[in-house]
Amino acid sequence: MKILILLFGLTAALGTAGKKTASDIEEIQHRQELKELERYPNLLPEVVITISRDSLMK
């Protein structure tokens, strides 16, 4: 009985460690992607909205 409890505990510990490792790897990948995107310039078009003063007075 003690061996089964020990095996269950080891399995649970390994599963938890695996989950933590997977989440750490995912976070590192996100950081690397953000660092890579910082190298590129802003490719969004610049939009300038202008309005005449006459239309403001109405």
mmCIF file of C-alpha atoms in Angstrom:
data_model
loop_
_atom_site.group_PDB
_atom_site.id
_atom_site.type_symbol
_atom_site.label_atom_id
_atom_site.label_comp_id
_atom_site.label_asym_id
_atom_site.label_seq_id
_atom_site.Cartn_x
_atom_site.Cartn_y
_atom_site.Cartn_z
ATOM 1 C CA MET A 1 0.000 0.000 0.000
ATOM 2 C CA LYS A 2 2.847 2.380 0.848
ATOM 3 C CA ILE A 3 4.435 1.706 -2.528
ATOM 4 C CA LEU A 4 1.219 2.691 -4.340
ATOM 5 C CA ILE A 5 1.001 5.948 -2.393
ATOM 6 C CA LEU A 6 4.671 6.642 -3.150
ATOM 7 C CA LEU A 7 4.169 5.931 -6.860
ATOM 8 C CA PHE A 8 1.090 8.164 -6.938
ATOM 9 C CA GLY A 9 3.031 10.960 -5.235
ATOM 10 C CA LEU A 10 5.932 10.656 -7.663
ATOM 11 C CA THR A 11 3.570 10.682 -10.634
ATOM 12 C CA ALA A 12 1.812 13.765 -9.324
ATOM 13 C CA ALA A 13 5.133 15.530 -8.696
ATOM 14 C CA LEU A 14 6.427 14.735 -12.180
ATOM 15 C CA GLY A 15 3.161 15.903 -13.739
ATOM 16 C CA THR A 16 3.337 19.191 -11.862
ATOM 17 C CA ALA A 17 6.962 19.704 -12.833
ATOM 18 C CA GLY A 18 6.106 19.002 -16.471
ATOM 19 C CA LYS A 19 3.275 21.542 -16.429
ATOM 20 C CA LYS A 20 5.535 24.178 -14.895
ATOM 21 C CA THR A 21 8.246 23.511 -17.468
ATOM 22 C CA ALA A 22 5.751 23.762 -20.330
ATOM 23 C CA SER A 23 4.395 27.082 -19.067
ATOM 24 C CA ASP A 24 7.944 28.426 -18.608
ATOM 25 C CA ILE A 25 8.871 27.448 -22.167
ATOM 26 C CA GLU A 26 5.703 29.108 -23.491
ATOM 27 C CA GLU A 27 6.511 32.323 -21.588
ATOM 28 C CA ILE A 28 10.071 32.342 -22.959
ATOM 29 C CA GLN A 29 8.724 31.936 -26.496
ATOM 30 C CA HIS A 30 6.388 34.897 -26.006
ATOM 31 C CA ARG A 31 9.252 37.048 -24.737
ATOM 32 C CA GLN A 32 11.454 36.081 -27.690
ATOM 33 C CA GLU A 33 8.663 36.894 -30.136
ATOM 34 C CA LEU A 34 8.143 40.320 -28.551
ATOM 35 C CA LYS A 35 11.886 41.052 -28.697
ATOM 36 C CA GLU A 36 11.927 40.056 -32.365
ATOM 37 C CA LEU A 37 8.959 42.315 -33.164
ATOM 38 C CA GLU A 38 10.657 45.294 -31.461
ATOM 39 C CA ARG A 39 13.289 45.277 -34.217
ATOM 40 C CA TYR A 40 10.751 46.052 -36.927
ATOM 41 C CA PRO A 41 9.459 49.580 -37.495
ATOM 42 C CA ASN A 42 5.821 50.455 -37.011
ATOM 43 C CA LEU A 43 4.199 49.380 -40.278
ATOM 44 C CA LEU A 44 0.771 50.824 -39.533
ATOM 45 C CA PRO A 45 -0.289 53.671 -41.779
ATOM 46 C CA GLU A 46 -0.510 57.117 -40.221
ATOM 47 C CA VAL A 47 -3.960 58.658 -40.495
ATOM 48 C CA VAL A 48 -4.376 62.396 -40.046
ATOM 49 C CA ILE A 49 -7.915 63.657 -39.595
ATOM 50 C CA THR A 50 -8.426 67.307 -40.357
ATOM 51 C CA ILE A 51 -11.522 69.418 -40.006
ATOM 52 C CA SER A 52 -12.174 72.957 -41.124
ATOM 53 C CA ARG A 53 -12.836 75.686 -38.563
ATOM 54 C CA ASP A 54 -16.105 76.600 -40.284
ATOM 55 C CA SER A 55 -17.620 73.209 -39.540
ATOM 56 C CA LEU A 56 -16.685 73.607 -35.857
ATOM 57 C CA MET A 57 -18.585 76.870 -35.550
ATOM 58 C CA LYS A 58 -21.880 75.384 -36.775
#
